[in-house]
């Protein structure tokens, strides 16, 4: 299907060149709202040439997901319909591009069992259950302009298509909310629903609540270990919309409970956006991009936010511009699979050509009327621009540092890793790294949609602490056990293991056979741009493993500074500096180059330090890890001492602050996996 000729397109269909755009900081509130509407219209109009004649399916070009092209066509309809719903609702039904009529036609055709362009049923495709929630939510938001104007037969067919959701035992993760939102809409529209389903959704969600506003997206091995952007674009969004759809029929007190949790979560999320507008590059489904704004906008819509209206819009507009200016859409105006540029290394097997359109959740703000304070207040600086900060987030087990001088936000991860603690797992680079930031991406070689195991972390490198075996293979970390998170320090422990084949399950399921090695205890102290990373290794020293510690991977063009002595340094294409200094027992330094292995750039480089030979067991090995706009003005002084079997690392920071990292000895008599090899 060909694109509409340029002379026949409306101005909203044409992409605005990056050099012609006004940055968010310079736009007036009225201009900002208009900008958002124009971006939404361009996205909606750009997909129309790829729709089937009846508009029921939107078949975008690209490699199909594992669910197949038919499912992907439904995904294209449902996820853009969600964007259309927010756009139409906030405009009060004003509809210059016939959004209502265009999607009403697709609703009628997609639910007609005799139509060759019909949607797949839930029995034919599990993914259809996911898309049903977007359709239900968009129908609720556009009731006066779409649902109420549909023919009775079409409304009946839509409810019939949704009906099998009732009584379906959904997986124990964010998927339960697809059922909750869908049945809530069906209940208000005269369709099928079950109270038992709604009760289960509420109860499971309460069980996943980890405190301080954070949810784990389900449990892994009975533990809360799954922390990522799904906290915002699923676990906070759907519960509040569930209450919005049900209205007075929602259980008493439920709306207030969810509002309080979101308000607390946003106290943390506001810290996790860089001055460049980027959210944290961590977790799965990163190709949804500014869907990370879902919770920010939802907080404003439900009066559940600690952010001032000007800060809400500043965060949102800066993030929208970040992705728009870094190639999120191609020359056809279509959202691509990737982060900035098209890049398959951050995808999952369920990622298809229409998957990026869950970026629609980042446009929830358009559902707010133009006179709402978020659209009229002057924007304010982001949290990281206002002042430096250091925080510990107990629920996910993260240390957070933001520096105003370069706008970088860093997270050091000693918490969840999306892995079952009952067995070893191949590392997932988007969960198992020790650190993530708003300005860097982990090394993610391979294409995870090409087949099971294609994105397995064959050689954990950047922000990894590994043992190298005789063949030079790096050990893996998952699962890790959090030992402490306190102030500016955190400690975790894992058993080094080497997979016999590179397979992994993106949902944290059992892995392949592994060879087990020593225990690795890692402690971090984080302040400003520098992390002190202290490591002890315990177990059988007979294998003679080399200890290697990696720093931040940067996109480079070209590599400017090689490693020297005990320091490894990389200067990125954007001027950032990644530095690793071997402060104790790590004299070897080097820089490892990567090609097409990083979401931010085609060429990348990672500084690393290592032990001279076999690592000494039971002693502290220390590296200083820096990421910032310049080289650090001064580095902390570190010293070590013992308290019984516990190693203490004292850190004296240049500003006079002092931290102590405690590295306790493991119980070597306890083997959680029983065998040295596990099937």
XYZ file of C-alpha atoms in Angstrom:
679
model
C 0.000 0.000 0.000
C 1.511 3.357 -1.007
C 1.650 6.563 0.965
C -0.669 9.457 0.120
C 1.139 11.860 -2.251
C 2.605 14.930 -0.583
C 0.346 17.305 -2.473
C -2.729 15.519 -1.056
C -1.571 15.437 2.557
C -2.701 17.848 5.213
C -0.007 19.874 7.008
C -0.443 17.656 10.065
C 0.640 14.638 8.020
C 4.015 16.089 7.162
C 6.866 15.541 9.569
C 8.508 18.693 10.898
C 12.288 18.606 10.363
C 14.239 18.544 13.616
C 15.984 21.807 12.818
C 12.609 23.560 12.447
C 11.230 22.472 15.802
C 11.130 24.740 18.807
C 12.561 22.947 21.884
C 10.239 22.369 24.813
C 12.028 24.893 27.023
C 11.354 27.681 24.491
C 7.707 26.929 23.697
C 4.895 28.803 25.406
C 2.239 26.679 27.158
C -0.170 27.205 24.249
C 2.508 26.301 21.724
C 3.354 23.205 23.733
C -0.217 21.894 23.626
C -0.381 22.573 19.881
C 2.930 20.773 19.413
C 1.644 17.665 21.197
C -1.527 17.670 19.103
C 0.482 17.988 15.897
C 2.780 15.116 16.851
C -0.230 12.932 17.707
C -1.944 13.788 14.427
C 1.170 13.011 12.410
C 1.514 9.630 14.100
C -2.133 8.768 13.490
C -2.172 9.897 9.876
C 1.120 8.200 9.055
C -0.282 4.715 9.775
C -3.434 5.078 7.663
C -1.801 4.053 4.368
C -0.957 0.701 5.978
C -4.508 -0.076 7.076
C -6.650 -2.640 5.354
C -9.567 -1.306 3.302
C -11.992 -1.638 6.209
C -9.526 -0.082 8.723
C -9.809 -3.190 10.942
C -6.086 -4.022 10.763
C -3.040 -1.814 10.419
C -0.293 -3.878 8.826
C 2.899 -1.929 9.391
C 6.056 -2.940 7.524
C 8.735 -4.930 9.306
C 9.570 -8.276 10.866
C 6.481 -9.877 12.465
C 6.373 -10.665 16.175
C 6.203 -14.250 17.398
C 2.403 -13.886 17.482
C 2.268 -13.464 13.713
C 1.159 -10.840 11.215
C -2.567 -11.168 11.962
C -1.996 -10.344 15.615
C 0.364 -7.521 14.641
C -2.390 -6.004 12.479
C -4.744 -5.929 15.460
C -1.956 -4.445 17.566
C -1.564 -1.663 15.006
C -5.262 -0.841 15.244
C -5.579 -1.086 19.026
C -2.481 0.879 20.012
C -3.110 3.731 17.605
C -6.786 3.736 18.642
C -5.590 4.378 22.181
C -3.734 7.463 20.966
C -6.793 8.489 18.954
C -8.928 8.131 22.068
C -6.798 10.504 24.121
C -6.607 12.967 21.235
C -10.373 13.001 20.647
C -11.318 13.150 24.331
C -9.090 16.139 25.104
C -10.393 17.998 22.083
C -13.972 17.560 23.288
C -14.892 15.719 20.115
C -13.383 18.251 17.689
C -12.276 15.966 14.891
C -10.743 17.545 11.768
C -9.190 14.248 10.647
C -12.308 12.099 11.216
C -10.666 10.046 13.932
C -14.053 8.858 15.197
C -15.347 7.758 11.816
C -12.105 6.115 10.757
C -11.804 3.965 13.890
C -15.553 3.272 14.076
C -15.276 1.621 10.667
C -12.415 -0.535 11.928
C -14.371 -1.544 15.023
C -17.295 -2.664 12.890
C -15.153 -4.659 10.470
C -12.771 -6.147 13.022
C -15.564 -7.696 15.070
C -17.523 -9.044 12.096
C -16.896 -12.826 12.075
C -17.630 -13.006 8.347
C -15.151 -10.293 7.408
C -11.810 -11.586 6.092
C -10.180 -8.662 7.906
C -11.663 -9.634 11.273
C -9.590 -9.524 14.440
C -8.132 -12.749 15.864
C -10.077 -14.167 18.796
C -8.555 -14.677 22.229
C -8.571 -18.425 21.601
C -6.556 -17.927 18.420
C -4.046 -15.474 19.864
C -3.197 -14.602 23.449
C -1.829 -11.236 22.361
C -5.360 -10.201 21.420
C -6.125 -10.011 25.154
C -3.453 -7.340 25.538
C -4.863 -5.285 22.706
C -8.412 -5.650 24.040
C -7.503 -3.446 26.999
C -6.389 -0.598 24.727
C -9.600 -0.905 22.736
C -11.733 -0.924 25.902
C -9.934 2.073 27.376
C -10.200 4.055 24.132
C -13.907 3.197 23.802
C -14.535 4.467 27.312
C -12.741 7.762 26.651
C -14.609 8.334 23.380
C -18.102 7.152 24.363
C -19.976 10.248 23.139
C -18.273 10.266 19.743
C -17.795 6.570 18.948
C -19.508 4.033 21.233
C -22.779 5.898 21.587
C -23.003 6.372 17.803
C -22.251 2.773 16.823
C -25.030 0.592 15.490
C -26.495 -1.734 18.133
C -25.307 -4.745 16.148
C -21.735 -3.442 16.116
C -21.809 -2.741 19.843
C -23.062 -6.287 20.375
C -20.279 -7.743 18.245
C -17.638 -5.770 20.163
C -18.981 -7.074 23.466
C -19.107 -10.600 22.028
C -15.433 -10.313 21.011
C -14.515 -9.130 24.515
C -16.721 -11.701 26.297
C -14.235 -14.632 26.503
C -12.057 -12.486 28.764
C -14.506 -13.217 31.581
C -13.350 -16.300 33.457
C -9.950 -16.438 31.731
C -7.173 -17.232 34.230
C -4.667 -14.581 33.189
C -0.926 -14.856 33.918
C 0.197 -13.482 37.282
C 1.675 -10.217 36.078
C 0.502 -6.990 34.451
C -1.700 -9.074 32.136
C -4.347 -9.330 34.845
C -5.043 -5.645 34.258
C -5.919 -6.245 30.624
C -8.694 -8.417 31.996
C -9.621 -5.908 34.714
C -9.961 -2.940 32.363
C -11.737 -4.958 29.672
C -14.308 -6.432 32.072
C -14.806 -3.058 33.741
C -15.766 -1.571 30.373
C -17.957 -4.565 29.538
C -19.744 -4.163 32.862
C -20.635 -0.547 32.073
C -21.684 -1.406 28.523
C -23.897 -4.431 29.236
C -21.315 -7.102 28.374
C -19.904 -10.137 30.178
C -17.889 -9.751 33.364
C -17.254 -11.678 36.575
C -16.850 -10.265 40.057
C -14.384 -13.063 40.825
C -12.097 -11.798 38.060
C -12.152 -8.234 39.336
C -11.544 -9.376 42.909
C -8.543 -11.456 41.786
C -7.022 -8.537 39.910
C -7.246 -6.285 42.953
C -5.899 -8.930 45.345
C -2.940 -9.872 43.140
C -1.980 -6.250 42.666
C -1.979 -5.649 46.410
C 0.319 -8.667 46.786
C 2.779 -7.203 44.306
C 2.983 -3.855 46.064
C 6.533 -3.465 47.378
C 6.003 -0.208 49.252
C 6.983 3.424 48.641
C 4.857 3.539 45.509
C 6.640 0.650 43.754
C 5.121 -2.541 42.399
C 6.863 -5.670 41.244
C 5.317 -6.742 37.947
C 4.166 -10.048 39.410
C 6.265 -12.330 41.578
C 9.249 -14.406 40.478
C 9.904 -17.434 42.631
C 7.440 -15.986 45.131
C 9.526 -12.803 45.494
C 9.144 -9.208 44.328
C 12.024 -8.964 41.852
C 10.535 -7.379 38.706
C 11.146 -3.619 38.665
C 11.147 -1.552 35.484
C 8.995 0.887 33.491
C 5.990 -1.433 33.828
C 5.563 0.161 37.255
C 4.358 3.250 35.441
C 2.902 2.219 32.117
C 0.949 -0.744 33.540
C 0.846 -1.110 37.306
C -0.146 2.493 38.022
C -2.050 3.342 34.852
C -4.572 0.496 34.651
C -5.697 0.413 38.297
C -6.672 4.082 38.189
C -8.406 3.744 34.833
C -10.213 0.682 36.174
C -11.698 2.937 38.848
C -12.398 5.687 36.285
C -14.342 3.291 34.062
C -16.339 1.739 36.911
C -17.123 5.094 38.499
C -19.419 4.685 41.502
C -19.306 0.907 41.025
C -15.604 0.777 41.983
C -14.956 -0.753 45.435
C -15.032 1.817 48.231
C -11.615 3.329 48.963
C -9.883 1.690 45.989
C -9.372 4.883 44.013
C -7.806 6.620 47.005
C -5.487 3.655 47.613
C -4.228 3.702 44.043
C -3.915 7.499 44.008
C -1.772 7.468 47.159
C 0.547 4.826 45.711
C 0.981 6.722 42.451
C 1.654 9.976 44.265
C 4.455 8.274 46.209
C 5.864 6.603 43.099
C 6.095 9.909 41.259
C 8.281 11.307 44.049
C 10.868 8.800 42.807
C 10.082 8.781 39.095
C 10.631 12.534 38.784
C 14.259 11.830 39.751
C 14.691 9.209 37.022
C 14.527 11.544 34.017
C 17.723 13.089 32.676
C 18.112 16.711 31.610
C 18.259 15.327 28.061
C 14.629 14.196 28.502
C 15.476 10.498 28.515
C 13.958 8.040 30.957
C 16.144 5.352 32.511
C 17.407 2.865 29.911
C 16.565 -0.264 31.904
C 14.079 -3.139 31.727
C 12.125 -4.677 28.882
C 9.900 -3.198 26.170
C 12.142 -0.149 25.881
C 10.801 0.410 22.373
C 7.629 1.854 23.947
C 9.855 4.885 24.610
C 7.801 7.778 26.029
C 5.165 5.394 27.358
C 7.280 6.007 30.470
C 5.193 9.188 30.764
C 2.022 7.194 31.420
C 2.304 7.506 35.181
C 3.326 11.176 35.022
C 0.235 12.139 33.006
C -2.008 9.775 34.986
C -0.928 11.503 38.174
C -2.072 14.840 36.764
C -5.349 13.461 35.451
C -6.273 11.795 38.753
C -4.910 14.515 41.060
C -2.394 11.950 42.290
C 0.917 13.710 41.791
C 3.407 15.648 43.917
C 4.651 17.397 40.766
C 3.629 20.968 40.084
C 1.756 21.347 36.776
C 4.745 23.072 35.177
C 7.053 20.215 36.148
C 4.648 17.612 34.793
C 4.584 19.264 31.385
C 8.323 19.929 31.449
C 9.097 16.254 32.049
C 6.618 15.177 29.381
C 7.591 17.641 26.678
C 11.307 17.150 27.228
C 10.869 13.379 26.873
C 8.726 13.694 23.754
C 11.330 15.931 22.147
C 14.132 13.583 23.196
C 12.747 10.739 21.124
C 11.455 12.893 18.284
C 14.876 14.492 17.893
C 16.747 11.176 18.038
C 15.051 9.334 15.208
C 12.145 7.548 16.875
C 10.154 7.975 13.645
C 11.415 7.174 10.179
C 11.028 9.030 6.890
C 7.453 7.710 6.606
C 6.514 9.097 10.009
C 6.295 5.589 11.530
C 7.619 4.744 14.976
C 10.523 2.340 14.649
C 11.560 -0.679 16.687
C 14.438 0.530 18.807
C 15.347 3.282 21.243
C 16.764 6.170 19.248
C 17.588 4.680 15.870
C 16.012 1.416 14.745
C 17.788 -1.209 16.837
C 16.632 -4.761 17.427
C 18.956 -5.508 20.332
C 16.507 -4.112 22.918
C 13.456 -5.996 21.639
C 11.603 -9.021 22.983
C 10.068 -11.951 21.119
C 6.672 -10.258 21.429
C 7.934 -7.095 19.690
C 6.365 -6.518 16.284
C 6.085 -3.568 13.886
C 3.174 -2.023 15.821
C 4.601 -2.579 19.307
C 6.198 0.898 19.543
C 2.707 2.415 19.384
C 2.238 1.784 23.071
C 4.055 5.105 23.095
C 0.403 6.187 22.899
C 0.380 5.969 26.695
C 2.771 8.891 26.689
C 0.013 11.052 25.180
C -2.468 10.681 28.051
C -1.968 14.370 28.755
C -3.967 15.182 25.623
C -7.032 13.779 27.409
C -6.763 16.746 29.755
C -8.550 19.851 28.410
C -6.452 22.771 27.126
C -7.379 24.857 30.173
C -5.969 22.321 32.655
C -3.018 23.761 34.653
C -0.521 21.349 33.075
C -1.240 23.074 29.758
C -1.319 26.650 31.090
C 1.429 26.828 33.740
C 4.947 27.837 32.811
C 7.316 24.884 32.658
C 9.963 24.436 35.344
C 13.435 22.859 35.371
C 13.609 19.107 35.826
C 14.636 17.690 39.193
C 18.165 16.905 37.998
C 18.564 20.473 36.729
C 17.569 22.015 40.044
C 20.245 20.426 42.261
C 22.448 17.383 42.725
C 20.826 14.540 44.635
C 21.610 11.104 46.023
C 18.823 8.765 47.093
C 18.319 5.137 48.014
C 15.125 3.529 46.747
C 14.445 0.621 49.077
C 11.675 -1.068 47.098
C 13.624 -1.747 43.871
C 16.971 -1.834 45.696
C 18.485 1.085 43.789
C 20.894 3.880 44.619
C 20.191 7.016 42.558
C 22.449 9.957 41.807
C 21.688 13.007 39.687
C 24.175 15.758 38.808
C 22.984 19.155 37.624
C 26.239 20.003 35.842
C 25.714 17.352 33.154
C 22.054 16.378 33.694
C 22.895 12.681 34.098
C 20.855 10.408 36.361
C 22.523 7.130 37.376
C 21.027 4.099 39.108
C 23.120 1.455 40.852
C 21.163 -1.782 40.968
C 21.356 -4.159 43.940
C 17.663 -5.099 43.849
C 15.433 -6.938 41.397
C 16.763 -8.801 38.391
C 13.608 -10.456 36.984
C 14.919 -13.934 37.827
C 13.698 -16.823 39.941
C 16.104 -17.232 42.889
C 15.622 -20.999 42.820
C 17.953 -21.550 39.849
C 20.749 -19.872 37.859
C 19.806 -17.742 34.880
C 21.669 -16.256 31.968
C 21.957 -12.522 32.496
C 19.531 -10.208 30.750
C 21.569 -7.046 30.097
C 18.564 -4.808 30.753
C 18.041 -6.238 34.268
C 21.297 -7.781 35.526
C 23.705 -4.852 35.162
C 24.984 -3.099 38.274
C 24.171 0.326 36.850
C 21.898 2.103 34.356
C 21.507 5.736 33.367
C 19.501 8.232 31.354
C 22.417 8.912 29.012
C 23.787 5.432 28.298
C 22.470 2.060 27.236
C 23.723 -1.401 28.214
C 25.497 -3.470 25.611
C 22.814 -5.680 24.036
C 24.272 -7.617 21.109
C 22.003 -9.858 19.071
C 18.361 -9.839 18.043
C 16.067 -11.388 20.681
C 13.236 -11.766 18.164
C 15.343 -14.008 15.916
C 14.789 -17.003 18.157
C 15.023 -18.114 21.754
C 18.392 -17.214 23.178
C 19.436 -14.722 20.498
C 19.733 -11.933 23.069
C 21.330 -14.046 25.761
C 24.107 -12.141 27.494
C 26.962 -14.308 26.254
C 29.675 -12.149 27.821
C 28.452 -9.657 30.458
C 30.692 -6.623 30.070
C 29.550 -3.097 30.875
C 28.678 -2.389 34.506
C 29.267 -6.064 35.240
C 31.415 -7.802 37.855
C 32.492 -11.135 36.408
C 34.954 -13.966 36.787
C 36.670 -15.142 33.615
C 37.153 -18.894 33.272
C 40.085 -20.628 31.573
C 38.465 -20.079 28.181
C 37.981 -16.356 28.874
C 34.197 -16.664 29.257
C 32.543 -14.243 31.662
C 30.358 -15.478 34.513
C 26.713 -14.484 34.943
C 25.035 -12.827 37.917
C 21.328 -13.753 37.993
C 19.854 -14.395 40.459
C 21.353 -11.922 42.917
C 20.440 -11.584 46.588
C 20.091 -8.124 48.072
C 21.985 -7.873 51.369
C 21.497 -4.198 52.203
C 20.393 -0.831 50.829
C 21.197 1.991 53.211
C 21.790 5.665 52.493
C 24.408 5.951 49.756
C 25.490 2.284 49.969
C 24.100 -1.069 48.865
C 25.377 -4.664 48.810
C 24.276 -7.793 46.955
C 25.631 -11.276 46.378
C 25.430 -13.848 43.600
C 26.945 -17.188 42.649
C 29.167 -17.013 39.580
C 27.922 -19.401 36.914
C 28.574 -20.126 33.258
C 25.736 -21.278 30.971
C 26.424 -24.253 28.760
C 24.320 -22.659 26.039
C 23.085 -19.110 25.627
C 19.373 -19.463 26.295
C 17.254 -17.275 28.503
C 13.621 -16.623 29.236
C 12.620 -12.921 29.142
C 10.026 -13.608 31.834
C 12.492 -15.125 34.306
C 11.724 -18.813 33.761
C 14.172 -21.721 34.276
C 17.359 -21.540 32.275
C 19.675 -24.097 30.677
C 22.426 -26.041 32.430
C 25.111 -24.011 34.190
C 28.536 -24.644 35.680
C 28.745 -23.051 39.120
C 31.693 -21.143 40.539
C 32.597 -18.975 43.543
C 30.386 -16.482 45.349
C 30.753 -12.799 44.463
C 29.750 -10.139 46.986
C 29.564 -6.609 45.573
C 29.080 -3.393 47.510
C 28.566 0.089 46.117
C 28.817 3.610 47.464
C 27.384 6.232 45.108
C 27.745 9.987 45.285
C 27.721 12.408 42.397
C 29.268 10.978 39.250
C 31.309 8.287 41.012
C 30.476 4.827 42.296
C 32.941 2.995 44.517
C 32.440 -0.664 43.598
C 34.002 -3.103 46.086
C 34.138 -6.851 45.427
C 35.056 -9.940 47.417
C 35.197 -13.459 45.965
C 34.821 -16.572 48.127
C 34.841 -20.272 47.348
C 37.248 -22.701 45.752
C 40.203 -20.682 44.389
C 41.570 -23.679 42.492
C 40.115 -22.655 39.118
C 42.183 -19.485 39.052
C 39.512 -17.097 37.771
C 40.406 -13.554 36.744
C 38.157 -10.802 38.160
C 36.959 -8.170 35.665
C 34.905 -5.049 36.424
C 33.278 -3.061 33.634
C 32.292 0.599 33.570
C 29.738 2.494 31.493
C 29.443 1.706 27.782
C 29.349 4.820 25.589
C 28.479 5.383 21.968
C 31.721 6.547 20.358
C 32.774 8.211 17.112
C 35.670 7.750 17.187
C 37.355 6.309 20.286
C 39.515 9.139 21.577
C 41.474 7.940 24.617
C 42.907 4.455 25.177
C 43.387 2.821 28.547
C 46.522 3.544 30.540
C 47.973 1.798 33.576
C 45.195 1.128 36.097
C 42.785 3.579 34.454
C 40.456 2.878 31.539
C 38.808 5.902 29.911
C 36.313 6.421 27.088
C 35.007 9.709 25.749
C 31.656 9.335 24.022
C 30.394 10.915 20.844
C 28.238 13.259 22.948
C 31.188 14.340 25.133
C 30.385 12.164 28.146
C 33.314 10.540 29.912
C 33.288 6.956 31.192
C 36.167 6.182 33.514
C 37.201 3.119 35.543
C 40.111 3.286 37.981
C 41.524 0.172 39.594
C 41.900 1.438 43.156
C 42.864 -1.861 44.786
C 44.133 -5.158 43.287
C 42.853 -4.330 39.780
C 45.974 -3.178 37.880
C 45.021 -4.239 34.346
C 42.954 -1.813 32.260
C 41.561 -1.934 28.748
C 38.779 -0.667 26.517
C 36.476 -3.145 24.762
C 34.940 -2.013 21.469
C 31.489 -2.962 20.249
C 29.797 -2.821 16.854
C 26.013 -2.590 16.528
C 25.691 -3.687 20.139
C 24.315 -0.520 21.724
C 20.937 1.171 21.328
C 22.426 4.665 21.372
C 25.119 4.309 18.726
C 26.415 1.941 16.074
C 29.906 1.952 17.635
C 30.461 1.694 21.371
C 33.273 1.299 23.874
C 33.443 0.045 27.456
C 36.320 0.655 29.879
C 37.254 -2.286 32.122
C 39.806 -3.163 34.798
C 40.896 -6.614 35.935
C 43.116 -8.503 38.324
C 46.647 -9.284 37.162
C 46.095 -13.007 37.513
C 43.818 -15.283 39.515
C 41.683 -13.272 41.905
C 42.583 -13.498 45.593
C 39.677 -14.926 47.575
C 38.426 -13.271 50.744
C 40.008 -9.866 50.021
C 38.558 -6.554 48.823
C 39.043 -5.529 45.205
C 37.959 -1.969 44.476
C 37.193 0.005 41.328
C 36.087 3.633 40.994
C 33.427 3.978 38.298
C 32.716 7.436 36.833
C 30.148 8.707 34.320
C 29.886 12.430 33.741
C 30.180 15.395 31.415
C 33.882 15.788 32.254
C 36.595 13.887 34.070
C 36.004 13.948 37.835
C 37.612 16.896 39.617
C 38.687 14.569 42.422
C 38.184 10.931 43.323
C 37.398 9.522 46.775
C 40.011 7.917 48.971
C 39.336 4.310 49.973
C 40.698 2.143 52.734
C 39.970 -1.377 53.904
C 39.823 -3.125 57.258
C 38.232 -6.215 58.781
C 35.498 -6.723 61.335
C 35.708 -10.436 62.012
C 34.926 -12.163 58.713
C 33.363 -9.014 57.267
C 35.480 -6.762 55.076
C 34.914 -3.027 55.541
C 35.635 -0.483 52.817
C 35.821 3.099 54.085
C 35.160 5.778 51.477
C 36.228 9.379 52.100
C 34.615 11.657 49.518
C 36.208 14.918 48.362
C 33.428 16.957 50.010
C 34.112 15.410 53.426
C 31.303 12.852 53.437
C 32.197 9.326 54.543
C 30.597 5.967 53.743
C 31.444 2.443 54.818
C 30.628 -0.538 52.626
C 30.326 -3.878 54.448
C 31.161 -7.079 52.558
C 30.166 -10.034 54.757
C 31.540 -13.504 54.135
C 29.093 -15.990 52.594
C 28.129 -19.282 54.191
C 30.037 -21.646 51.917
C 28.300 -24.663 53.432
C 24.987 -23.494 51.958
C 24.423 -24.406 48.301
C 20.963 -23.285 47.147
C 21.206 -25.243 43.917
C 22.624 -28.452 45.430
C 24.574 -29.562 42.354
C 27.539 -27.972 40.584
C 25.486 -28.408 37.397
C 21.760 -27.882 37.036
C 19.513 -29.099 34.247
